Amino acid sequence: MIDEAALKSYTVREDDYLFEAVRKLSRNEHKGIIALDNDNKVCGTFTRADMVRCSHLMGMQDVKLGDFINREFFALYEEQKPDQVYHSIIPVTDKEGCLTDIYFPPKKEMVKYDFPVAVMAGGRGTRLYPYTKVLPKPLVPLVGEKPMIETIMDRFHDYGPDNFYMIVNYKKEMIIDYFRDADLDYQVHFAEEKIPLGTGGGLYMLRDKIKDTFCLTNCDIILQENLSEIYEFHKESGNLITMITSLMSIDVPYGVIKVDDRQQIVDMIEKPTYLVLVNIGIYFIEPEVFDLIEDNVYIDFPSVIDKVKKAGRPVGIYPITDDMWMDMGQVSSYEHAKEVLQMKLKKE
């Protein structure tokens, strides 16, 4: 029989708001939730795939979950047992359709993919002063004496990648010297900028080195999502670029006023919370993108995305929640990430 904690983690009401359901789904282990109606009967399921399909509506506070649940769901009755291996949670109900238990699928073995990873590591890291007055940002220690960039690459390597292509500029000699002596389970290659080329322009130097689907990441983001699942999503989507985005809450500490074209007040919302999708700086990319980047010309990667869109090629997103990544690009967020990772290490 399902316990109280699991019931709270894996169930929602069909009239709950979409963004609330997405948060609950993202925080539970099996990435699925069960929707109940007002009579406590199972009326649908909502999975990671459903979340991706309705990601364009996540930031809207008044969108209800009920329009997006799968109402043609599969359920087991109390006396039934699964006759095969299922990959999503399944509600177990009594004859009236009320939830009595949840079937949780066995954990599937993680598939590893050896995709190349391009790392943008050439910036000056001014937001991390005073740490970066001496060290380049990639070498700022994060866990013990291990620098943040090595921690990031270790995380990627857990999902399969063996080759990292680091684009360096500022204090590049220190970075190259560090990895020349490092004992790693993967290969680190370097592309050296002579002048700053931006997060897009620096990629041009890798066009003859990367021939397959690859990941582009900033050197100050720790991602805690399953990278293999994101890679699979990208390959299935047909996107030329898939941007990983985060659902982020923004609290407005003032009353927000809406007016009409005559400057008459039509609505007032006191200290609202808005949900927006933000770009966290990690992308899965097809190598055709190199054709849209010029040699030795400064361009940031969002501008490369604009070029891809103007060329009529698909650019999509993979949404995650704000607890599934950590930004280390400024002092306060860096210190928070360092504390979280060190506590996690102690527990292990």
mmCIF file of C-alpha atoms in Angstrom:
data_model
loop_
_atom_site.group_PDB
_atom_site.id
_atom_site.type_symbol
_atom_site.label_atom_id
_atom_site.label_comp_id
_atom_site.label_asym_id
_atom_site.label_seq_id
_atom_site.Cartn_x
_atom_site.Cartn_y
_atom_site.Cartn_z
ATOM 1 C CA MET A 1 0.000 0.000 0.000
ATOM 2 C CA ILE A 2 1.280 3.457 -0.886
ATOM 3 C CA ASP A 3 2.537 5.491 2.056
ATOM 4 C CA GLU A 4 1.729 9.111 2.811
ATOM 5 C CA ALA A 5 5.075 10.487 1.601
ATOM 6 C CA ALA A 6 4.831 8.750 -1.793
ATOM 7 C CA LEU A 7 1.230 9.879 -2.149
ATOM 8 C CA LYS A 8 2.280 13.510 -1.781
ATOM 9 C CA SER A 9 5.274 13.143 -4.098
ATOM 10 C CA TYR A 10 3.497 11.364 -6.933
ATOM 11 C CA THR A 11 -0.055 12.745 -6.992
ATOM 12 C CA VAL A 12 -1.668 16.041 -7.953
ATOM 13 C CA ARG A 13 -5.178 17.342 -8.513
ATOM 14 C CA GLU A 14 -6.302 17.798 -12.094
ATOM 15 C CA ASP A 15 -7.271 21.388 -11.289
ATOM 16 C CA ASP A 16 -3.790 22.205 -9.957
ATOM 17 C CA TYR A 17 -1.743 24.689 -11.943
ATOM 18 C CA LEU A 18 0.627 23.329 -14.566
ATOM 19 C CA PHE A 19 3.760 24.906 -13.082
ATOM 20 C CA GLU A 20 3.028 23.320 -9.679
ATOM 21 C CA ALA A 21 2.711 19.889 -11.273
ATOM 22 C CA VAL A 22 5.941 20.366 -13.223
ATOM 23 C CA ARG A 23 7.833 21.194 -10.037
ATOM 24 C CA LYS A 24 6.533 18.077 -8.311
ATOM 25 C CA LEU A 25 7.289 15.864 -11.304
ATOM 26 C CA SER A 26 10.839 17.159 -11.622
ATOM 27 C CA ARG A 27 11.618 16.504 -7.985
ATOM 28 C CA ASN A 28 10.444 12.898 -7.807
ATOM 29 C CA GLU A 29 12.647 9.976 -8.709
ATOM 30 C CA HIS A 30 10.575 8.397 -11.477
ATOM 31 C CA LYS A 31 9.633 11.600 -13.339
ATOM 32 C CA GLY A 32 5.918 10.888 -13.376
ATOM 33 C CA ILE A 33 2.827 11.920 -11.433
ATOM 34 C CA ILE A 34 -0.787 10.742 -11.169
ATOM 35 C CA ALA A 35 -3.703 13.173 -11.387
ATOM 36 C CA LEU A 36 -6.753 12.743 -9.162
ATOM 37 C CA ASP A 37 -10.198 14.291 -9.576
ATOM 38 C CA ASN A 38 -12.334 15.794 -6.839
ATOM 39 C CA ASP A 39 -13.598 12.319 -5.899
ATOM 40 C CA ASN A 40 -10.035 11.051 -5.430
ATOM 41 C CA LYS A 41 -10.320 8.902 -8.536
ATOM 42 C CA VAL A 42 -7.429 8.572 -10.946
ATOM 43 C CA CYS A 43 -8.152 10.686 -14.026
ATOM 44 C CA GLY A 44 -4.773 10.771 -15.779
ATOM 45 C CA THR A 45 -0.996 10.659 -15.695
ATOM 46 C CA PHE A 46 1.650 13.285 -16.452
ATOM 47 C CA THR A 47 5.202 12.300 -17.398
ATOM 48 C CA ARG A 48 8.466 13.899 -18.486
ATOM 49 C CA ALA A 49 7.365 13.571 -22.134
ATOM 50 C CA ASP A 50 4.132 15.448 -21.376
ATOM 51 C CA MET A 51 6.124 18.145 -19.585
ATOM 52 C CA VAL A 52 8.354 18.711 -22.614
ATOM 53 C CA ARG A 53 5.352 18.974 -24.945
ATOM 54 C CA CYS A 54 3.731 21.759 -22.929
ATOM 55 C CA SER A 55 6.928 23.605 -21.948
ATOM 56 C CA HIS A 56 5.832 26.711 -23.894
ATOM 57 C CA LEU A 57 3.072 27.235 -21.315
ATOM 58 C CA MET A 58 5.021 26.599 -18.108
ATOM 59 C CA GLY A 59 5.555 30.225 -17.259
ATOM 60 C CA MET A 60 1.853 31.054 -17.346
ATOM 61 C CA GLN A 61 0.432 31.041 -13.844
ATOM 62 C CA ASP A 62 -3.203 30.517 -14.815
ATOM 63 C CA VAL A 63 -2.764 27.371 -16.938
ATOM 64 C CA LYS A 64 -4.348 24.312 -15.332
ATOM 65 C CA LEU A 65 -2.828 20.839 -15.492
ATOM 66 C CA GLY A 66 -6.047 19.117 -16.548
ATOM 67 C CA ASP A 67 -5.673 20.080 -20.212
ATOM 68 C CA PHE A 68 -2.342 18.265 -20.496
ATOM 69 C CA ILE A 69 -2.685 15.022 -18.568
ATOM 70 C CA ASN A 70 -2.903 11.723 -20.409
ATOM 71 C CA ARG A 71 -6.474 10.581 -19.829
ATOM 72 C CA GLU A 72 -6.008 7.390 -21.854
ATOM 73 C CA PHE A 73 -3.670 5.959 -19.230
ATOM 74 C CA PHE A 74 -2.957 2.353 -18.337
ATOM 75 C CA ALA A 75 -3.889 1.229 -14.831
ATOM 76 C CA LEU A 76 -3.625 -1.945 -12.809
ATOM 77 C CA TYR A 77 -6.317 -3.213 -10.499
ATOM 78 C CA GLU A 78 -5.492 -4.265 -6.957
ATOM 79 C CA GLU A 79 -5.328 -7.969 -7.735
ATOM 80 C CA GLN A 80 -3.290 -7.514 -10.931
ATOM 81 C CA LYS A 81 0.443 -7.751 -11.410
ATOM 82 C CA PRO A 82 2.427 -6.189 -14.277
ATOM 83 C CA ASP A 83 2.734 -8.665 -17.161
ATOM 84 C CA GLN A 84 5.754 -6.879 -18.626
ATOM 85 C CA VAL A 85 8.355 -4.251 -17.757
ATOM 86 C CA TYR A 86 6.918 -0.724 -17.903
ATOM 87 C CA HIS A 87 9.061 2.411 -18.024
ATOM 88 C CA SER A 88 6.670 4.807 -16.334
ATOM 89 C CA ILE A 89 4.733 4.821 -13.090
ATOM 90 C CA ILE A 90 1.343 3.090 -13.252
ATOM 91 C CA PRO A 91 -1.605 3.798 -10.926
ATOM 92 C CA VAL A 92 -3.073 0.826 -9.078
ATOM 93 C CA THR A 93 -6.774 1.348 -8.339
ATOM 94 C CA ASP A 94 -9.729 -0.319 -6.711
ATOM 95 C CA LYS A 95 -12.900 -1.101 -8.660
ATOM 96 C CA GLU A 96 -14.158 2.457 -8.154
ATOM 97 C CA GLY A 97 -11.007 3.905 -9.721
ATOM 98 C CA CYS A 98 -9.533 5.263 -6.497
ATOM 99 C CA LEU A 99 -5.769 5.097 -6.096
ATOM 100 C CA THR A 100 -4.621 2.339 -3.751
ATOM 101 C CA ASP A 101 -1.004 1.929 -4.790
ATOM 102 C CA ILE A 102 1.566 2.948 -7.418
ATOM 103 C CA TYR A 103 3.626 0.595 -9.544
ATOM 104 C CA PHE A 104 7.162 1.947 -9.799
ATOM 105 C CA PRO A 105 9.205 0.589 -12.715
ATOM 106 C CA PRO A 106 12.588 -0.972 -12.005
ATOM 107 C CA LYS A 107 15.458 1.390 -12.576
ATOM 108 C CA LYS A 108 16.780 0.979 -16.083
ATOM 109 C CA GLU A 109 20.496 0.823 -16.629
ATOM 110 C CA MET A 110 21.871 4.154 -17.778
ATOM 111 C CA VAL A 111 22.961 4.242 -21.403
ATOM 112 C CA LYS A 112 26.208 6.137 -21.949
ATOM 113 C CA TYR A 113 26.921 8.166 -25.083
ATOM 114 C CA ASP A 114 30.395 9.281 -26.072
ATOM 115 C CA PHE A 115 29.475 12.683 -27.505
ATOM 116 C CA PRO A 116 32.161 15.403 -27.736
ATOM 117 C CA VAL A 117 31.875 18.310 -25.287
ATOM 118 C CA ALA A 118 32.972 21.838 -26.197
ATOM 119 C CA VAL A 119 33.768 23.975 -23.151
ATOM 120 C CA MET A 120 33.812 27.777 -23.337
ATOM 121 C CA ALA A 121 36.631 28.684 -20.946
ATOM 122 C CA GLY A 122 38.125 31.862 -22.395
ATOM 123 C CA GLY A 123 36.360 34.602 -20.427
ATOM 124 C CA ARG A 124 37.879 36.829 -17.763
ATOM 125 C CA GLY A 125 35.398 35.808 -15.067
ATOM 126 C CA THR A 126 34.961 39.355 -13.752
ATOM 127 C CA ARG A 127 31.778 38.425 -11.856
ATOM 128 C CA LEU A 128 33.879 36.066 -9.722
ATOM 129 C CA TYR A 129 36.311 38.703 -8.439
ATOM 130 C CA PRO A 130 38.294 38.478 -6.198
ATOM 131 C CA TYR A 131 38.727 34.735 -6.945
ATOM 132 C CA THR A 132 39.644 35.395 -10.571
ATOM 133 C CA LYS A 133 42.199 38.098 -9.877
ATOM 134 C CA VAL A 134 44.783 35.344 -9.522
ATOM 135 C CA LEU A 135 43.242 32.270 -11.124
ATOM 136 C CA PRO A 136 41.315 31.963 -14.388
ATOM 137 C CA LYS A 137 37.687 31.095 -13.670
ATOM 138 C CA PRO A 138 37.939 27.431 -14.796
ATOM 139 C CA LEU A 139 40.639 26.778 -12.170
ATOM 140 C CA VAL A 140 38.838 28.310 -9.185
ATOM 141 C CA PRO A 141 38.588 25.455 -6.608
ATOM 142 C CA LEU A 142 35.125 23.977 -6.081
ATOM 143 C CA VAL A 143 35.323 20.615 -4.314
ATOM 144 C CA GLY A 144 38.439 20.407 -2.151
ATOM 145 C CA GLU A 145 41.316 21.431 -4.410
ATOM 146 C CA LYS A 146 39.566 20.266 -7.575
ATOM 147 C CA PRO A 147 38.732 23.243 -9.849
ATOM 148 C CA MET A 148 35.224 23.911 -11.093
ATOM 149 C CA ILE A 149 35.959 22.972 -14.702
ATOM 150 C CA GLU A 150 37.284 19.547 -13.706
ATOM 151 C CA THR A 151 34.209 18.975 -11.542
ATOM 152 C CA ILE A 152 32.001 19.858 -14.524
ATOM 153 C CA MET A 153 33.888 17.550 -16.893
ATOM 154 C CA ASP A 154 33.828 14.704 -14.349
ATOM 155 C CA ARG A 155 30.045 15.058 -14.284
ATOM 156 C CA PHE A 156 29.847 14.852 -18.077
ATOM 157 C CA HIS A 157 32.234 11.892 -18.142
ATOM 158 C CA ASP A 158 29.871 9.945 -15.862
ATOM 159 C CA TYR A 159 27.434 9.892 -18.806
ATOM 160 C CA GLY A 160 29.965 8.735 -21.399
ATOM 161 C CA PRO A 161 31.952 11.604 -22.982
ATOM 162 C CA ASP A 162 35.694 10.942 -23.258
ATOM 163 C CA ASN A 163 36.780 13.971 -25.300
ATOM 164 C CA PHE A 164 36.541 17.576 -24.160
ATOM 165 C CA TYR A 165 37.495 20.533 -26.357
ATOM 166 C CA MET A 166 38.280 23.554 -24.235
ATOM 167 C CA ILE A 167 38.337 26.985 -25.901
ATOM 168 C CA VAL A 168 40.731 29.148 -23.896
ATOM 169 C CA ASN A 169 42.017 32.711 -23.959
ATOM 170 C CA TYR A 170 42.419 34.567 -20.641
ATOM 171 C CA LYS A 171 45.309 33.074 -18.603
ATOM 172 C CA LYS A 172 45.243 30.111 -20.968
ATOM 173 C CA GLU A 173 48.785 29.035 -20.068
ATOM 174 C CA MET A 174 47.699 28.291 -16.498
ATOM 175 C CA ILE A 175 44.756 26.211 -17.694
ATOM 176 C CA ILE A 176 46.808 24.237 -20.209
ATOM 177 C CA ASP A 177 49.593 23.624 -17.676
ATOM 178 C CA TYR A 178 47.092 22.338 -15.103
ATOM 179 C CA PHE A 179 45.593 19.755 -17.442
ATOM 180 C CA ARG A 180 48.963 18.750 -18.873
ATOM 181 C CA ASP A 181 49.824 17.333 -15.446
ATOM 182 C CA ALA A 182 46.331 16.171 -14.409
ATOM 183 C CA ASP A 183 45.593 12.456 -14.099
ATOM 184 C CA LEU A 184 42.200 12.144 -15.794
ATOM 185 C CA ASP A 185 40.067 9.346 -17.226
ATOM 186 C CA TYR A 186 39.292 11.411 -20.327
ATOM 187 C CA GLN A 187 41.067 13.531 -22.912
ATOM 188 C CA VAL A 188 41.185 17.339 -22.825
ATOM 189 C CA HIS A 189 42.051 19.141 -26.069
ATOM 190 C CA PHE A 190 42.638 22.878 -26.411
ATOM 191 C CA ALA A 191 41.728 25.536 -28.950
ATOM 192 C CA GLU A 192 43.519 28.813 -28.213
ATOM 193 C CA GLU A 193 41.895 32.127 -29.102
ATOM 194 C CA LYS A 194 44.230 34.929 -30.101
ATOM 195 C CA ILE A 195 41.476 37.501 -29.630
ATOM 196 C CA PRO A 196 38.119 37.141 -27.838
ATOM 197 C CA LEU A 197 35.640 35.583 -30.268
ATOM 198 C CA GLY A 198 32.575 35.142 -28.056
ATOM 199 C CA THR A 199 30.688 31.972 -27.145
ATOM 200 C CA GLY A 200 29.865 31.383 -30.800
ATOM 201 C CA GLY A 201 32.950 32.582 -32.639
ATOM 202 C CA GLY A 202 35.324 30.374 -30.681
ATOM 203 C CA LEU A 203 33.511 27.293 -31.939
ATOM 204 C CA TYR A 204 34.877 27.874 -35.436
ATOM 205 C CA MET A 205 38.216 26.529 -34.270
ATOM 206 C CA LEU A 206 36.572 23.147 -33.597
ATOM 207 C CA ARG A 207 34.930 22.674 -37.009
ATOM 208 C CA ASP A 208 37.639 20.233 -38.159
ATOM 209 C CA LYS A 209 37.768 18.419 -34.820
ATOM 210 C CA ILE A 210 34.097 17.737 -34.076
ATOM 211 C CA LYS A 211 32.112 15.819 -36.693
ATOM 212 C CA ASP A 212 29.221 14.452 -34.628
ATOM 213 C CA THR A 213 26.456 15.696 -32.338
ATOM 214 C CA PHE A 214 28.147 17.561 -29.499
ATOM 215 C CA CYS A 215 27.382 19.464 -26.325
ATOM 216 C CA LEU A 216 28.422 23.068 -25.732
ATOM 217 C CA THR A 217 28.710 24.214 -22.134
ATOM 218 C CA ASN A 218 29.881 27.225 -20.217
ATOM 219 C CA CYS A 219 32.599 26.542 -17.654
ATOM 220 C CA ASP A 220 30.550 27.634 -14.631
ATOM 221 C CA ILE A 221 27.383 25.496 -14.768
ATOM 222 C CA ILE A 222 26.809 22.216 -12.903
ATOM 223 C CA LEU A 223 23.914 20.263 -14.398
ATOM 224 C CA GLN A 224 22.248 17.625 -12.235
ATOM 225 C CA GLU A 225 19.851 16.258 -14.859
ATOM 226 C CA ASN A 226 20.412 12.980 -16.717
ATOM 227 C CA LEU A 227 22.566 14.017 -19.680
ATOM 228 C CA SER A 228 21.937 10.760 -21.513
ATOM 229 C CA GLU A 229 18.190 11.436 -21.503
ATOM 230 C CA ILE A 230 18.758 14.961 -22.831
ATOM 231 C CA TYR A 231 21.022 13.622 -25.582
ATOM 232 C CA GLU A 232 18.347 11.082 -26.565
ATOM 233 C CA PHE A 233 15.698 13.804 -26.612
ATOM 234 C CA HIS A 234 17.842 15.988 -28.849
ATOM 235 C CA LYS A 235 18.486 13.177 -31.335
ATOM 236 C CA GLU A 236 14.800 12.258 -31.497
ATOM 237 C CA SER A 237 13.654 15.878 -31.842
ATOM 238 C CA GLY A 238 15.376 16.618 -35.137
ATOM 239 C CA ASN A 239 16.608 19.932 -33.716
ATOM 240 C CA LEU A 240 19.780 21.484 -35.045
ATOM 241 C CA ILE A 241 20.206 22.997 -31.566
ATOM 242 C CA THR A 242 18.517 22.010 -28.318
ATOM 243 C CA MET A 243 18.886 24.601 -25.568
ATOM 244 C CA ILE A 244 18.596 23.415 -21.975
ATOM 245 C CA THR A 245 16.324 25.851 -20.180
ATOM 246 C CA SER A 246 15.298 26.231 -16.562
ATOM 247 C CA LEU A 247 11.936 27.120 -15.103
ATOM 248 C CA MET A 248 12.748 29.992 -12.741
ATOM 249 C CA SER A 249 10.589 31.871 -10.243
ATOM 250 C CA ILE A 250 10.889 35.646 -10.144
ATOM 251 C CA ASP A 251 9.289 37.408 -7.175
ATOM 252 C CA VAL A 252 8.236 41.002 -7.818
ATOM 253 C CA PRO A 253 8.323 42.898 -4.493
ATOM 254 C CA TYR A 254 5.781 45.494 -5.688
ATOM 255 C CA GLY A 255 2.207 45.600 -6.872
ATOM 256 C CA VAL A 256 2.038 45.028 -10.637
ATOM 257 C CA ILE A 257 -0.460 47.190 -12.503
ATOM 258 C CA LYS A 258 -2.106 46.408 -15.835
ATOM 259 C CA VAL A 259 -3.639 49.259 -17.810
ATOM 260 C CA ASP A 260 -5.574 49.625 -21.056
ATOM 261 C CA ASP A 261 -4.795 51.937 -23.996
ATOM 262 C CA ARG A 262 -6.482 54.836 -22.131
ATOM 263 C CA GLN A 263 -4.161 54.358 -19.147
ATOM 264 C CA GLN A 264 -7.032 53.126 -17.007
ATOM 265 C CA ILE A 265 -6.259 50.429 -14.447
ATOM 266 C CA VAL A 266 -7.792 47.098 -15.426
ATOM 267 C CA ASP A 267 -6.047 44.831 -12.919
ATOM 268 C CA MET A 268 -3.725 44.931 -9.912
ATOM 269 C CA ILE A 269 -1.625 42.002 -8.691
ATOM 270 C CA GLU A 270 0.081 42.407 -5.337
ATOM 271 C CA LYS A 271 3.669 41.116 -5.235
ATOM 272 C CA PRO A 272 3.220 38.401 -7.873
ATOM 273 C CA THR A 273 5.534 35.519 -8.673
ATOM 274 C CA TYR A 274 6.255 34.977 -12.358
ATOM 275 C CA LEU A 275 7.671 31.828 -13.873
ATOM 276 C CA VAL A 276 9.958 32.154 -16.874
ATOM 277 C CA LEU A 277 12.152 29.836 -18.931
ATOM 278 C CA VAL A 278 15.797 30.923 -18.845
ATOM 279 C CA ASN A 279 18.800 29.821 -20.881
ATOM 280 C CA ILE A 280 21.355 28.151 -18.593
ATOM 281 C CA GLY A 281 24.158 28.059 -21.181
ATOM 282 C CA ILE A 282 24.255 24.370 -22.177
ATOM 283 C CA TYR A 283 23.245 23.117 -25.629
ATOM 284 C CA PHE A 284 23.209 19.958 -27.732
ATOM 285 C CA ILE A 285 24.221 20.832 -31.277
ATOM 286 C CA GLU A 286 24.534 19.238 -34.707
ATOM 287 C CA PRO A 287 27.835 19.921 -36.526
ATOM 288 C CA GLU A 288 26.036 21.682 -39.439
ATOM 289 C CA VAL A 289 26.006 24.725 -37.163
ATOM 290 C CA PHE A 290 29.688 25.268 -37.993
ATOM 291 C CA ASP A 291 28.616 26.347 -41.509
ATOM 292 C CA LEU A 292 26.947 29.429 -39.996
ATOM 293 C CA ILE A 293 30.015 30.618 -38.042
ATOM 294 C CA GLU A 294 32.722 32.702 -39.695
ATOM 295 C CA ASP A 295 36.440 32.381 -39.090
ATOM 296 C CA ASN A 296 37.936 34.876 -36.631
ATOM 297 C CA VAL A 297 34.680 36.874 -36.253
ATOM 298 C CA TYR A 298 33.233 37.677 -32.824
ATOM 299 C CA ILE A 299 29.720 36.330 -32.237
ATOM 300 C CA ASP A 300 27.896 35.088 -29.161
ATOM 301 C CA PHE A 301 26.004 31.821 -29.319
ATOM 302 C CA PRO A 302 22.489 33.340 -28.996
ATOM 303 C CA SER A 303 23.305 35.215 -32.226
ATOM 304 C CA VAL A 304 24.277 31.904 -33.820
ATOM 305 C CA ILE A 305 20.866 30.596 -32.774
ATOM 306 C CA ASP A 306 19.253 33.566 -34.538
ATOM 307 C CA LYS A 307 21.141 32.607 -37.699
ATOM 308 C CA VAL A 308 19.913 29.024 -37.432
ATOM 309 C CA LYS A 309 16.312 30.177 -37.013
ATOM 310 C CA LYS A 310 16.566 32.575 -39.977
ATOM 311 C CA ALA A 311 17.887 29.676 -42.043
ATOM 312 C CA GLY A 312 14.662 27.842 -41.239
ATOM 313 C CA ARG A 313 16.293 25.126 -39.135
ATOM 314 C CA PRO A 314 14.688 23.889 -35.892
ATOM 315 C CA VAL A 315 15.891 25.147 -32.522
ATOM 316 C CA GLY A 316 14.167 23.600 -29.504
ATOM 317 C CA ILE A 317 14.433 23.433 -25.742
ATOM 318 C CA TYR A 318 14.697 20.821 -23.033
ATOM 319 C CA PRO A 319 13.115 22.219 -19.844
ATOM 320 C CA ILE A 320 14.365 21.489 -16.333
ATOM 321 C CA THR A 321 13.532 23.029 -12.966
ATOM 322 C CA ASP A 322 15.745 25.459 -11.094
ATOM 323 C CA ASP A 323 16.849 22.878 -8.517
ATOM 324 C CA MET A 324 18.506 20.725 -11.200
ATOM 325 C CA TRP A 325 21.421 23.045 -12.001
ATOM 326 C CA MET A 326 23.795 25.398 -10.244
ATOM 327 C CA ASP A 327 25.346 28.582 -11.598
ATOM 328 C CA MET A 328 28.841 29.338 -10.326
ATOM 329 C CA GLY A 329 29.464 32.474 -12.352
ATOM 330 C CA GLN A 330 29.231 34.980 -9.520
ATOM 331 C CA VAL A 331 30.471 35.009 -5.957
ATOM 332 C CA SER A 332 27.197 34.289 -4.115
ATOM 333 C CA SER A 333 26.116 31.432 -6.411
ATOM 334 C CA TYR A 334 29.648 29.993 -6.478
ATOM 335 C CA GLU A 335 29.829 29.874 -2.684
ATOM 336 C CA HIS A 336 26.370 28.265 -2.513
ATOM 337 C CA ALA A 337 27.329 25.601 -5.082
ATOM 338 C CA LYS A 338 30.581 24.900 -3.255
ATOM 339 C CA GLU A 339 28.735 24.372 0.026
ATOM 340 C CA VAL A 340 26.115 22.080 -1.568
ATOM 341 C CA LEU A 341 28.699 19.913 -3.347
ATOM 342 C CA GLN A 342 30.938 19.605 -0.329
ATOM 343 C CA MET A 343 27.972 18.530 1.846
ATOM 344 C CA LYS A 344 26.999 15.973 -0.793
ATOM 345 C CA LEU A 345 30.549 14.628 -0.847
ATOM 346 C CA LYS A 346 30.533 14.164 2.936
ATOM 347 C CA LYS A 347 27.267 12.169 2.762
ATOM 348 C CA GLU A 348 28.779 9.867 0.166
#
